[in-house]
Coordinates of C-alpha atoms and ligand atoms in Angstrom, one line a residue:
X1 CA 17.7 9.6 99.5
X2 CA 16.1 8.2 96.8
X3 CA 15.6 4.3 96.1
X4 CA 14.3 3.2 92.5
X5 CA 11.8 -0.3 93.2
X6 CA 9.9 -2.4 90.5
X7 CA 7.2 -4.9 91.5
X8 CA 4.0 -6.6 89.7
X9 CA 0.6 -6.0 90.7
X10 CA -2.9 -7.0 88.8
X11 CA -4.8 -4.4 86.7
X12 CA -7.4 -4.3 89.5
X13 CA -4.6 -3.4 92.2
X14 CA -3.1 -0.6 90.1
X15 CA -5.1 2.2 91.9
X16 CA -4.5 0.9 95.3
X17 CA -2.0 3.3 96.6
X18 CA -1.5 1.5 100.2
X19 CA -1.2 -1.7 98.9
X20 CA 1.5 -0.7 96.1
X21 CA 3.5 1.3 98.8
X22 CA 3.4 -2.2 100.9
X23 CA 4.6 -4.0 97.9
X24 CA 7.3 -1.2 97.3
X25 CA 8.6 -1.6 100.9
X26 CA 8.6 -5.6 100.7
X27 CA 11.1 -5.3 97.4
X28 CA 13.1 -3.1 99.2
X29 CA 13.4 -5.2 102.1
X30 CA 14.9 -8.1 99.6
X31 CA 17.5 -6.0 99.0
X32 CA 18.5 -5.1 102.5
X33 CA 16.8 -1.8 102.7
X34 CA 14.6 -1.7 105.8
X35 CA 12.1 1.5 105.7
X36 CA 8.5 1.9 107.2
X37 CA 5.5 3.8 105.6
X38 CA 7.0 6.8 108.1
X39 CA 10.3 6.8 106.3
X40 CA 8.7 7.8 103.0
X41 CA 8.5 11.4 102.0
X42 CA 7.3 11.0 98.7
X43 CA 6.2 7.9 96.5
X44 CA 6.3 8.5 92.9
X45 CA 5.3 6.5 90.0
X46 CA 8.0 6.2 87.2
X47 CA 6.9 3.5 84.6
X48 CA 4.4 1.1 83.7
X49 CA 4.5 -2.0 81.1
X50 CA 1.9 -4.5 80.5
X51 CA 2.8 -8.4 80.3
X52 CA 0.0 -10.1 78.5
X53 CA 1.8 -13.1 77.7
X54 CA 0.3 -15.3 80.3
X55 CA -3.8 -15.6 80.8
X56 CA -3.6 -13.5 84.0
X57 CA -2.3 -10.3 82.9
X58 CA 0.2 -8.3 84.9
X59 CA 1.5 -4.7 84.9
X60 CA 4.9 -4.0 86.0
X61 CA 5.5 -0.9 87.9
X62 CA 8.6 1.4 88.6
X63 CA 8.4 3.6 91.7
X64 CA 10.7 6.1 93.2
X65 CA 10.8 6.1 97.1
X66 CA 12.1 9.3 98.4
X67 CA 13.2 9.5 102.3
X68 CA 14.2 11.7 104.6
X69 CA 12.5 14.8 103.5
X70 CA 13.6 14.6 99.7
X71 CA 10.7 15.1 97.1
X72 CA 11.0 14.7 93.1
X73 CA 11.0 18.6 93.1
X74 CA 14.6 18.8 94.0
X75 CA 15.7 15.7 92.1
X76 CA 17.3 17.2 89.2
X77 CA 17.4 14.1 87.3
X78 CA 13.6 14.2 86.7
X79 CA 13.3 18.1 86.2
X80 CA 13.6 19.5 82.9
X81 CA 15.2 23.0 82.9
X82 CA 15.1 24.9 79.7
X83 CA 18.2 26.7 78.9
X84 CA 17.6 28.3 75.5
X85 CA 19.1 31.6 75.0
X86 CA 17.9 34.5 73.3
X87 CA 19.9 35.1 70.1
X88 CA 19.4 38.3 67.8
X89 CA 20.4 38.9 63.9
X90 CA 24.1 39.4 64.9
X91 CA 24.1 35.7 66.1
X92 CA 25.7 33.0 64.2
X93 CA 23.2 31.2 61.9
X94 CA 22.5 27.7 60.5
X95 CA 20.0 26.8 58.2
X96 CA 17.8 23.7 58.8
X97 CA 15.5 22.0 56.0
X98 CA 12.5 20.7 57.4
X99 CA 10.3 21.5 60.4
X100 CA 10.0 17.8 61.3
X101 CA 11.2 16.2 64.7
X102 CA 14.7 16.5 63.7
X103 CA 14.6 19.7 62.4
X104 CA 12.8 21.3 65.4
X105 CA 15.0 19.8 68.2
X106 CA 17.9 20.9 66.1
X107 CA 16.7 24.1 66.2
X108 CA 15.9 24.2 70.1
X109 CA 19.7 22.7 70.6
X110 CA 21.1 25.3 68.4
X111 CA 19.4 27.9 70.7
X112 CA 21.1 26.3 73.6
X113 CA 24.3 27.9 72.4
X114 CA 23.2 31.0 71.4
X115 CA 23.1 29.9 67.5
X116 CA 20.1 31.3 65.2
X117 CA 18.4 28.5 63.6
X118 CA 16.6 29.5 60.4
X119 CA 14.1 26.8 59.3
X120 CA 13.2 26.4 56.0
X121 CA 9.8 24.3 55.3
X122 CA 8.3 23.5 51.9
X123 CA 4.8 23.0 53.9
X124 CA 2.4 25.0 55.8
X125 CA 1.3 25.7 59.4
X126 CA -0.6 23.0 61.0
X127 CA -3.7 25.0 60.7
X128 CA -3.9 25.2 56.8
X129 CA -2.1 21.5 56.9
X130 CA -5.4 20.0 58.4
X131 CA -7.5 21.4 55.7
X132 CA -5.2 20.2 53.1
X133 CA -5.0 16.5 54.8
X134 CA -8.9 16.6 55.1
X135 CA -9.0 17.2 51.3
X136 CA -7.2 14.3 50.7
X137 CA -10.0 12.1 52.2
X138 CA -12.9 14.2 50.9
X139 CA -11.6 14.8 47.2
X140 CA -8.5 13.2 46.9
X141 CA -6.8 16.3 45.7
X142 CA -3.3 16.0 47.1
X143 CA -1.1 19.1 47.6
X144 CA 2.4 18.0 47.0
X145 CA 3.7 20.4 49.7
X146 CA 1.1 19.8 52.2
X147 CA 0.0 16.5 53.4
X148 CA 0.7 13.9 55.9
X149 CA 4.4 13.9 55.3
X150 CA 5.0 17.8 54.5
X151 CA 4.5 20.7 56.7
X152 CA 4.7 22.0 60.2
X153 CA 5.8 19.2 62.2
X154 CA 6.7 17.0 59.6
X155 CA 5.4 13.3 59.4
X156 CA 5.2 13.7 63.0
X157 CA 2.2 15.8 63.2
X158 CA -0.3 13.5 62.1
X159 CA 1.4 10.3 63.1
X160 CA 0.5 8.2 65.7
X161 CA 2.6 9.9 68.2
X162 CA 4.1 6.5 69.6
X163 CA 7.3 7.7 71.4
X164 CA 9.0 4.5 72.1
X165 CA 12.4 4.1 70.7
X166 CA 15.4 1.9 71.3
X167 CA 17.9 4.1 70.1
X168 CA 18.9 5.2 74.1
X169 CA 22.5 5.1 73.4
X170 CA 22.1 7.8 70.5
X171 CA 21.0 10.4 73.0
X172 CA 18.4 11.2 76.0
X173 CA 15.0 9.7 75.3
X174 CA 13.7 11.2 78.9
X175 CA 14.8 14.5 77.7
X176 CA 13.0 14.5 74.4
X177 CA 9.8 13.4 76.4
X178 CA 10.4 16.1 78.8
X179 CA 10.8 18.7 76.3
X180 CA 7.7 17.6 74.7
X181 CA 5.8 17.9 78.2
X182 CA 7.4 21.3 78.8
X183 CA 5.4 21.8 75.5
X184 CA 1.9 20.7 76.4
X185 CA 2.1 16.8 76.1
X186 CA 0.8 14.6 78.7
X187 CA 3.1 14.0 81.4
X188 CA 1.9 10.2 81.4
X189 CA 4.5 9.8 78.5
X190 CA 7.4 10.0 80.9
X191 CA 5.9 7.0 82.8
X192 CA 4.3 4.7 80.1
X193 CA 6.7 2.0 78.8
X194 CA 4.9 2.5 75.6
X195 CA 4.8 6.2 75.7
X196 CA 1.8 7.5 72.8
X197 CA 0.6 11.1 72.5
X198 CA -2.1 10.8 69.7
X199 CA -2.8 12.4 66.3
X200 CA -5.4 14.5 68.0
X201 CA -2.9 16.4 70.4
X202 CA 0.5 16.4 68.5
X203 CA -0.6 19.6 66.4
X204 CA -1.1 22.0 69.3
X205 CA 2.5 20.7 71.0
X206 CA 4.1 21.2 67.5
X207 CA 3.0 24.8 67.3
X208 CA 4.1 25.2 70.8
X209 CA 7.5 24.1 70.0
X210 CA 7.7 26.4 66.9
X211 CA 6.5 29.4 69.3
X212 CA 9.5 28.9 71.3
X213 CA 12.1 28.7 68.5
X214 CA 10.6 31.9 67.6
X215 CA 10.2 33.8 71.0
X216 CA 14.1 33.0 71.3
X217 CA 15.1 34.5 68.1
X218 CA 15.1 31.6 65.7
X219 CA 13.1 31.9 62.2
X220 CA 10.6 29.4 60.7
X221 CA 10.0 30.0 57.0
X222 CA 6.8 28.0 56.0
X223 CA 5.8 27.5 52.3
X224 CA 9.4 27.8 51.4
X225 CA 10.7 24.9 49.3
X226 CA 14.4 24.2 48.9
X227 CA 15.2 23.6 45.1
X228 CA 18.5 23.8 45.2
X229 CA 21.9 23.4 47.3
X230 CA 24.3 25.7 46.5
X231 CA 28.0 24.6 46.8
X232 CA 31.3 25.9 45.9
X233 CA 34.6 24.2 45.4
X234 CA 36.2 24.2 48.6
X235 CA 40.0 24.8 49.0
X236 CA 41.2 21.3 49.4
X237 CA 43.3 19.2 47.1
X238 CA 40.3 17.3 45.7
X239 CA 38.4 20.5 45.5
X240 CA 35.6 18.9 47.9
X241 CA 32.5 21.2 47.5
X242 CA 31.2 23.3 50.1
X243 CA 27.8 24.5 51.2
X244 CA 27.2 28.1 50.4
X245 CA 23.5 28.3 50.7
X246 CA 20.0 27.2 49.2
X247 CA 17.6 28.4 46.5
X248 CA 14.2 28.6 47.7
X249 CA 11.1 29.1 46.0
X250 CA 7.8 30.4 47.7
X251 CA 5.2 27.8 47.2
X252 CA 2.4 30.3 47.1
X253 CA 4.0 32.9 45.0
X254 CA 6.5 31.1 43.2
X255 CA 9.1 33.8 43.8
X256 CA 12.6 32.3 44.2
X257 CA 15.6 33.6 46.0
X258 CA 18.9 32.5 47.7
X259 CA 19.5 32.0 51.4
X260 CA 22.9 32.2 52.1
X261 CA 24.5 30.2 55.1
X262 CA 27.7 27.8 55.2
X263 CA 26.1 25.3 57.6
X264 CA 23.4 23.3 56.7
X265 CA 21.3 21.0 58.5
X266 CA 19.3 18.5 56.3
X267 CA 16.4 17.4 57.7
X268 CA 14.0 17.1 55.1
X269 CA 13.0 13.5 56.3
X270 CA 12.7 10.6 53.7
X271 CA 9.6 11.2 51.6
X272 CA 11.3 13.9 49.7
X273 CA 13.0 12.4 46.4
X274 CA 14.0 15.9 44.8
X275 CA 16.1 16.4 48.1
X276 CA 18.4 13.5 47.1
X277 CA 18.7 14.6 43.9
X278 CA 20.0 18.0 44.7
X279 CA 22.5 16.3 46.8
X280 CA 23.2 14.0 44.0
X281 CA 23.7 17.1 41.5
X282 CA 26.2 18.6 44.3
X283 CA 28.3 15.2 44.3
X284 CA 26.6 11.7 44.0
X285 CA 29.4 10.4 46.5
X286 CA 27.7 11.9 49.4
X287 CA 24.9 9.3 49.1
X288 CA 24.8 5.3 49.4
X289 CA 22.0 2.8 48.8
X290 CA 20.6 1.5 52.0
X291 CA 18.5 -1.3 53.2
X292 CA 14.8 -0.7 53.6
X293 CA 11.5 -2.3 54.0
X294 CA 8.0 -2.5 51.4
X295 CA 4.9 -3.9 52.0
X296 CA 1.5 -3.5 53.1
X297 CA -0.9 -2.6 56.0
X298 CA -2.9 -5.4 57.6
X299 CA -6.3 -3.8 59.3
X300 CA -8.4 -6.2 61.7
X301 CA -11.3 -5.0 63.8
X302 CA -9.6 -4.2 67.3
X303 CA -11.6 -6.7 69.3
X304 CA -10.0 -9.4 67.3
X305 CA -6.4 -8.4 68.1
X306 CA -7.6 -7.3 71.7
X307 CA -9.1 -10.9 72.3
X308 CA -5.9 -12.7 70.5
X309 CA -3.5 -10.6 72.7
X310 CA -5.4 -11.0 75.9
X311 CA -6.2 -14.8 75.7
X312 CA -9.6 -14.5 75.0
X313 CA -10.7 -12.2 77.8
X314 CA -12.7 -9.0 77.5
X315 CA -10.1 -6.1 78.0
X316 CA -12.7 -4.1 79.7
X317 CA -11.8 -0.6 81.1
X318 CA -8.5 -1.1 82.6
X319 CA -6.4 -2.4 79.8
X320 CA -5.4 -0.6 76.8
X321 CA -6.0 -1.6 73.0
X322 CA -3.9 -4.5 72.3
X323 CA -0.5 -4.1 70.3
X324 CA 1.8 -6.7 68.9
X325 CA 5.2 -7.2 67.4
X326 CA 5.7 -9.8 64.8
X327 CA 9.2 -11.1 63.0
X328 CA 10.1 -13.7 61.0
X329 CA 12.8 -14.8 58.7
X330 CA 11.7 -15.6 55.3
X331 CA 14.2 -16.5 52.8
X332 CA 17.0 -14.7 54.2
X333 CA 15.3 -11.6 54.6
X334 CA 13.2 -10.3 57.5
X335 CA 9.7 -9.9 57.5
X336 CA 8.1 -7.8 60.1
X337 CA 5.3 -5.7 61.7
X338 CA 6.0 -2.1 62.0
X339 CA 4.3 1.0 63.3
X340 CA 1.4 -0.9 65.2
X341 CA -1.6 1.5 65.7
X342 CA -4.0 -0.3 68.1
X343 CA -7.5 1.3 67.8
X344 CA -6.1 3.2 64.9
X345 CA -6.6 4.2 61.5
X346 CA -4.9 3.6 58.0
X347 CA -4.2 7.1 56.4
X348 CA -3.4 8.2 53.1
X349 CA 0.4 9.4 53.2
X350 CA 1.5 9.9 49.7
X351 CA 3.3 13.1 49.0
X352 CA 2.7 13.0 45.3
X353 CA -0.6 13.0 43.6
X354 CA 0.6 10.0 40.9
X355 CA 1.2 7.6 43.8
X356 CA -0.5 5.7 46.6
X357 CA 1.0 5.5 50.0
X358 CA -0.6 4.3 53.4
X359 CA 0.5 4.4 56.8
X360 CA -1.1 4.2 60.2
X361 CA -2.0 6.6 63.1
X362 CA -4.1 6.5 66.4
X363 CA -6.2 9.1 68.3
X364 CA -5.0 9.6 72.1
X365 CA -8.0 7.3 73.3
X366 CA -7.0 4.4 70.7
X367 CA -10.7 3.7 70.3
X368 CA -11.3 3.3 66.7
X369 CA -13.0 0.3 65.6
X370 CA -9.7 -1.0 63.9
X371 CA -6.2 -1.9 64.8
X372 CA -3.6 -1.8 62.2
X373 CA -0.3 -2.3 61.5
X374 CA 2.5 -2.5 58.4
X375 CA 3.9 -5.8 57.6
X376 CA 6.8 -5.5 55.4
X377 CA 9.6 -7.3 53.9
X378 CA 13.5 -6.3 54.0
X379 CA 14.6 -5.0 50.6
X380 CA 18.4 -4.9 50.6
X381 CA 20.3 -2.7 47.6
X382 CA 20.8 -6.1 45.7
X383 CA 17.1 -6.7 45.5
X384 CA 16.4 -3.3 43.9
X385 CA 19.7 -3.0 42.2
X386 CA 18.0 -3.0 38.6
X387 CA 16.0 0.2 39.3
X388 CA 19.6 1.9 39.1
X389 CA 21.5 3.7 36.4
X390 CA 24.6 1.6 37.6
X391 CA 25.6 -0.7 39.9
X392 CA 25.5 0.9 43.5
X393 CA 23.4 3.9 42.1
X394 CA 22.4 5.5 45.6
X395 CA 19.0 6.8 43.9
X396 CA 17.9 3.0 42.8
X397 CA 15.9 2.4 46.0
X398 CA 13.9 5.7 45.5
X399 CA 13.1 4.7 41.7
X400 CA 11.9 1.3 43.0
X401 CA 9.7 2.9 45.6
X402 CA 8.3 5.2 43.4
X403 CA 7.5 2.6 40.7
X404 CA 5.3 0.7 43.1
X405 CA 3.4 3.6 44.5
X406 CA 2.7 4.5 40.9
X407 CA 1.8 0.8 40.0
X408 CA -0.6 1.0 43.2
X409 CA -2.3 3.9 41.6
X410 CA -2.5 2.6 38.2
X411 CA -3.9 -0.9 39.6
X412 CA -6.4 0.8 42.0
X413 CA -7.7 3.2 39.1
X414 CA -7.8 0.5 36.8
X415 CA -10.0 -1.9 39.3
X416 CA -12.2 1.1 40.3
X417 CA -13.6 1.7 37.0
X418 CA -14.9 -2.1 36.9
X419 CA -16.0 -1.8 40.3
X420 CA -17.4 0.2 43.0
X421 CA -14.9 1.5 45.9
X422 CA -15.9 1.1 49.4
X423 CA -15.8 4.4 51.2
X424 CA -15.5 4.5 54.8
X425 CA -18.1 5.2 56.9
X426 CA -16.5 5.3 60.3
X427 CA -16.8 8.5 62.4
X428 CA -13.5 9.6 63.6
X429 CA -11.0 12.8 63.3
X430 CA -10.2 14.0 60.0
X431 CA -13.0 11.7 58.4
X432 CA -14.9 13.0 55.7
X433 CA -18.5 13.6 56.5
X434 CA -20.3 10.2 55.0
X435 CA -22.9 12.2 53.4
X436 CA -20.2 13.9 51.1
X437 CA -18.6 10.7 50.0
X438 CA -20.0 9.8 46.6
X439 CA -19.3 6.8 44.2
X440 CA -16.8 9.1 42.0
X441 CA -13.5 7.6 42.3
X442 CA -11.2 9.2 45.0
X443 CA -7.7 9.8 43.1
X444 CA -6.2 8.4 46.5
X445 CA -8.5 5.2 46.5
X446 CA -5.9 2.3 47.6
X447 CA -5.7 -1.3 46.4
X448 CA -6.6 -4.0 49.1
X449 CA -7.4 -7.3 49.1
X450 CA -8.7 -9.8 52.2
X451 CA -5.9 -11.5 53.8
X452 CA -7.1 -15.1 52.9
X453 CA -7.3 -14.1 49.3
X454 CA -3.9 -12.5 49.1
X455 CA -2.7 -16.0 50.6
X456 CA -4.7 -17.8 48.0
X457 CA -3.4 -15.4 45.0
X458 CA -7.1 -14.5 44.2
X459 CA -8.7 -10.9 43.9
X460 CA -11.3 -10.6 46.5
X461 CA -15.1 -10.7 45.6
X462 CA -16.0 -8.1 48.3
X463 CA -14.3 -5.8 50.9
X464 CA -15.1 -4.9 54.5
X465 CA -15.2 -1.8 55.4
X466 CA -11.9 0.0 56.2
X467 CA -10.8 2.9 58.1
X468 CA -8.9 4.2 55.3
X469 CA -10.9 7.4 54.2
X470 CA -10.5 7.8 50.3
X471 CA -11.8 4.2 49.9
X472 CA -10.4 1.0 49.0
X473 CA -10.8 -1.4 45.8
X474 CA -10.4 -4.8 45.2
X475 CA -7.0 -5.4 43.5
X476 CA -4.8 -8.7 43.5
X477 CA -1.6 -7.3 45.4
X478 CA 0.9 -9.5 43.6
X479 CA 0.1 -7.1 40.7
X480 CA 1.1 -4.2 42.8
X481 CA 4.0 -5.6 44.9
X482 CA 7.3 -7.0 43.6
X483 CA 7.4 -11.0 43.6
X484 CA 10.1 -10.9 46.0
X485 CA 8.3 -8.7 48.6
X486 CA 5.1 -10.6 47.8
X487 CA 6.2 -14.2 48.3
X488 CA 8.1 -13.4 51.2
X489 CA 5.1 -11.8 52.8
X490 CA 2.9 -14.6 52.2
X491 CA 5.2 -17.0 53.9
X492 CA 5.5 -14.3 56.9
X493 CA 1.7 -14.3 57.3
X494 CA 1.7 -18.0 57.8
X495 CA 4.5 -17.5 60.3
X496 CA 2.5 -14.8 62.4
X497 CA -0.4 -16.8 62.6
X498 CA 1.3 -19.6 64.5
X499 CA 2.4 -16.8 67.2
X500 CA -1.0 -15.0 67.2
X501 CA -3.5 -17.7 66.4
X502 CA -6.3 -16.4 64.5
X503 CA -4.2 -13.5 62.8
X504 CA -5.4 -15.2 59.6
X505 CA -9.1 -14.5 59.3
X506 CA -11.9 -13.6 57.1
X507 CA -11.8 -10.3 58.6
X508 CA -8.1 -9.1 58.3
X509 CA -7.9 -6.7 55.4
X510 CA -4.5 -6.0 53.4
X511 CA -4.4 -2.3 52.2
X512 CA -1.3 -1.3 50.1
X513 CA 1.5 -0.1 49.6
X514 CA 3.5 0.5 53.0
X515 CA 6.5 1.7 51.1
X516 CA 7.8 4.7 53.9
X517 CA 9.0 2.8 57.1
X518 CA 12.6 3.9 56.4
X519 CA 14.6 5.7 53.8
X520 CA 16.2 3.8 50.8
X521 CA 19.2 6.4 50.7
X522 CA 21.9 7.1 53.4
X523 CA 23.5 10.3 53.2
X524 CA 27.0 9.5 54.7
X525 CA 28.4 11.4 57.6
X526 CA 31.4 11.3 59.6
X527 CA 30.7 9.3 62.6
X528 CA 31.9 12.2 65.2
X529 CA 31.5 15.3 63.4
X530 CA 28.3 14.4 61.9
X531 CA 29.1 16.5 58.7
X532 CA 29.3 14.8 55.4
X533 CA 32.7 14.2 54.4
X534 CA 32.1 15.0 50.8
X535 CA 30.0 18.2 51.2
X536 CA 31.5 20.5 53.7
X537 CA 29.1 22.2 55.9
X538 CA 26.4 19.6 55.1
X539 CA 25.1 17.8 58.3
X540 CA 22.4 15.1 57.3
X541 CA 20.0 14.5 60.3
X542 CA 16.6 12.6 61.1
X543 CA 14.7 10.0 59.3
X544 CA 15.9 11.3 55.5
X545 CA 19.6 10.7 56.7
X546 CA 19.5 7.0 57.1
X547 CA 20.6 7.1 60.6
X548 CA 17.2 7.6 62.7
X549 CA 13.7 6.4 62.3
X550 CA 10.8 7.4 64.2
X551 CA 9.8 10.5 66.0
X552 CA 12.2 10.4 69.4
X553 CA 15.1 9.0 67.5
X554 CA 14.9 11.7 64.7
X555 CA 14.4 14.4 67.4
X556 CA 17.6 12.9 68.9
X557 CA 19.5 12.8 65.8
X558 CA 18.5 16.4 65.1
X559 CA 19.8 17.3 68.5
X560 CA 23.2 15.3 68.0
X561 CA 23.8 17.2 64.7
X562 CA 23.2 20.8 66.4
X563 CA 25.6 19.6 69.3
X564 CA 28.1 18.8 66.6
X565 CA 27.9 22.2 65.2
X566 CA 28.2 24.1 68.4
X567 CA 31.1 21.8 69.3
X568 CA 33.0 22.4 66.1
X569 CA 32.4 26.4 66.7
X570 CA 33.9 25.8 70.1
X571 CA 37.2 24.3 68.6
X572 CA 37.5 27.1 66.0
X573 CA 37.3 29.8 68.7
Ligands
LIG1 C1 1.1 8.6 59.2 C2 2.4 8.3 60.0 C3 2.2 7.9 61.3 C4 3.9 7.6 61.9 N1 3.6 7.2 63.2 C5 4.8 7.1 63.9 C6 4.6 6.9 65.1 O1 3.8 6.8 65.9 N2 5.7 7.2 65.8 C7 7.2 7.4 65.1 O2 8.1 7.2 66.1 N3 7.2 7.5 64.2 C8 6.0 7.7 63.3 N4 5.9 7.8 62.0 C9 7.4 8.2 61.6 C10 7.7 9.6 61.9 O3 6.7 10.4 61.6 C11 8.9 10.2 61.2 O4 9.7 9.1 61.5 C12 9.5 11.4 61.9 O5 8.5 12.5 61.6 C13 10.9 11.8 61.0 O6 11.3 12.8 61.5 P1 12.3 14.0 60.7 O7 12.2 15.1 61.1 O8 13.6 13.0 60.2 O9 11.4 14.0 59.1 P2 9.9 14.5 58.8 O10 9.0 14.4 60.0 O11 9.5 13.7 57.6 O12 10.3 15.8 58.3 C14 10.9 16.4 57.1 C15 10.1 17.8 56.9 O13 11.2 18.5 55.7 C16 10.3 19.2 55.1 N5 11.0 19.1 53.5 C17 10.8 18.0 52.9 N6 11.6 18.4 51.6 C18 11.6 19.8 51.8 C19 12.4 20.8 50.9 N7 12.8 20.6 49.6 N8 12.4 22.2 51.2 C20 11.8 22.4 52.5 N9 11.3 21.4 53.5 C21 11.4 20.2 53.0 C22 9.0 18.3 54.7 O14 8.0 18.9 54.6 C23 8.7 18.0 56.4 O15 8.2 18.7 57.0 C24 5.0 8.1 61.6 C25 4.9 8.7 60.1 C26 3.5 8.8 59.1 C27 3.4 9.3 57.8

């Protein structure tokens, strides 16, 4: 028999198991279950969350109490049993564009039905990708097929690896975490309320997932960019197009060829505008504009955030670097924090050399000097309609996004010619050796401004050290961001400071722009079959489809698309 019980304790009590067992027994007695120590055959920790709302920080713990000789080993709910089937070249195959979380988990799920996944990925494997990413910090040279967004593991590989997701209704979050643990993630992610892997651990886990796919007969084609989606008129009264393959280019040799296939899981993420153009050229009706968000990264010394969140107390060794979540409603639009990285770094995550994009990540220890978060403003299609060729143009949001990213680069370059940039000197993973940082402008230098100066509308005369390795330069961010974003951000910050007193301070630095929190385009799909109603055989999945955001929800979305294909096949047989 198993009983699940929750109770709270102080951070100091957490390590005292006999005390925790007594608390659990006491809690169970309240529900009419009277057990003694001797009845317990296993006492298994399941979840932890931290409540720091009050001065005395509390931990909330959940345990499974097994009795009568039962143990977690024979508890099927908690054990992951892989059921991938080996497939050979005679198996049915499905093309997948993108080796991010959506593409990889779609591939694993197809293997469960004996379908052969063929993943087409424009970027290289992680070993090469690490070198290309280091180059961005060192020299600013940005490879448009290998960067923080593109390459093995997608945007998830050098991300923060936060695995918290609210999309429990869309799939089995625990299963995703179990598969990650099966491939090498710390089992702690199964028990933490806000699980986090860390950018230093993710590449190995991604590599192990790829090996599973290949061992079971799947294919992963790296350095292979899709350059056209091939479709032919389908036999319907309206002549709906149907997928018949994709045209790809080998990014190292330039050789092009066509890969045939009638089913395509499009898991290309939201950073590749070219893919949306390809879909639009097959049939623009397959796309629609979508609300997304644009803003900045705010970076504080970690200690400041810890002190605010832990009510001025030292967090010591027991408590983790503090997190926050902030929201405000300003002039009918949401302003909110996103992808908060405690003890993390701001990273250059542009996917094209003509723009600047920032994002955040943390190592598993979350021990960097800074804590950062995106602070973004909701942008609805009507807010960026002027960037489209016609009303409701699905690509308008992409043009709007690109314009901001390019404006950031133009402003940073102009500012840097008149002022010295501030290269980072922090010691951290992927950082350049400080001695190699010169005063020549790194082309990925980002525009930045002190938060207090942003609120006062003046350019900062000096900037503090930042974690952003290519360097930052002082710019009035009103020149980078559209007015409707900039004005709402200012009001949002004032509201946030009321919730987190001290959030606005002389040490808070804004680095811009944060434009990739979600996609500005949705690829329309049927709610049941998950297939495009416009292009037969097209299964949009993951963040780029507009139905998922984040590692876990994109992975679940990939799984769901693969399951929909397997279900469809079963019906046809
Ligand atoms: C720095 C950073 C930190 C992040 N931190 C977190 C976090 O902590 N937690 C979290 O949940 N989310 C985080 N995210 C977001 C998360 O990484 C994404 O939500 C997730 O990776 C989306 O998964 P996906 O598979 O849908 O797409 P992606 O991961 O974007 O993968 C898409 C893949 O498709 C490939 N591709 C694109 N176009 C083509 C083409 N034409 N031909 C072939 N291949 C193509 C790309 O190279 C890429 O590898 C972060 C993102 C970044 C950039």
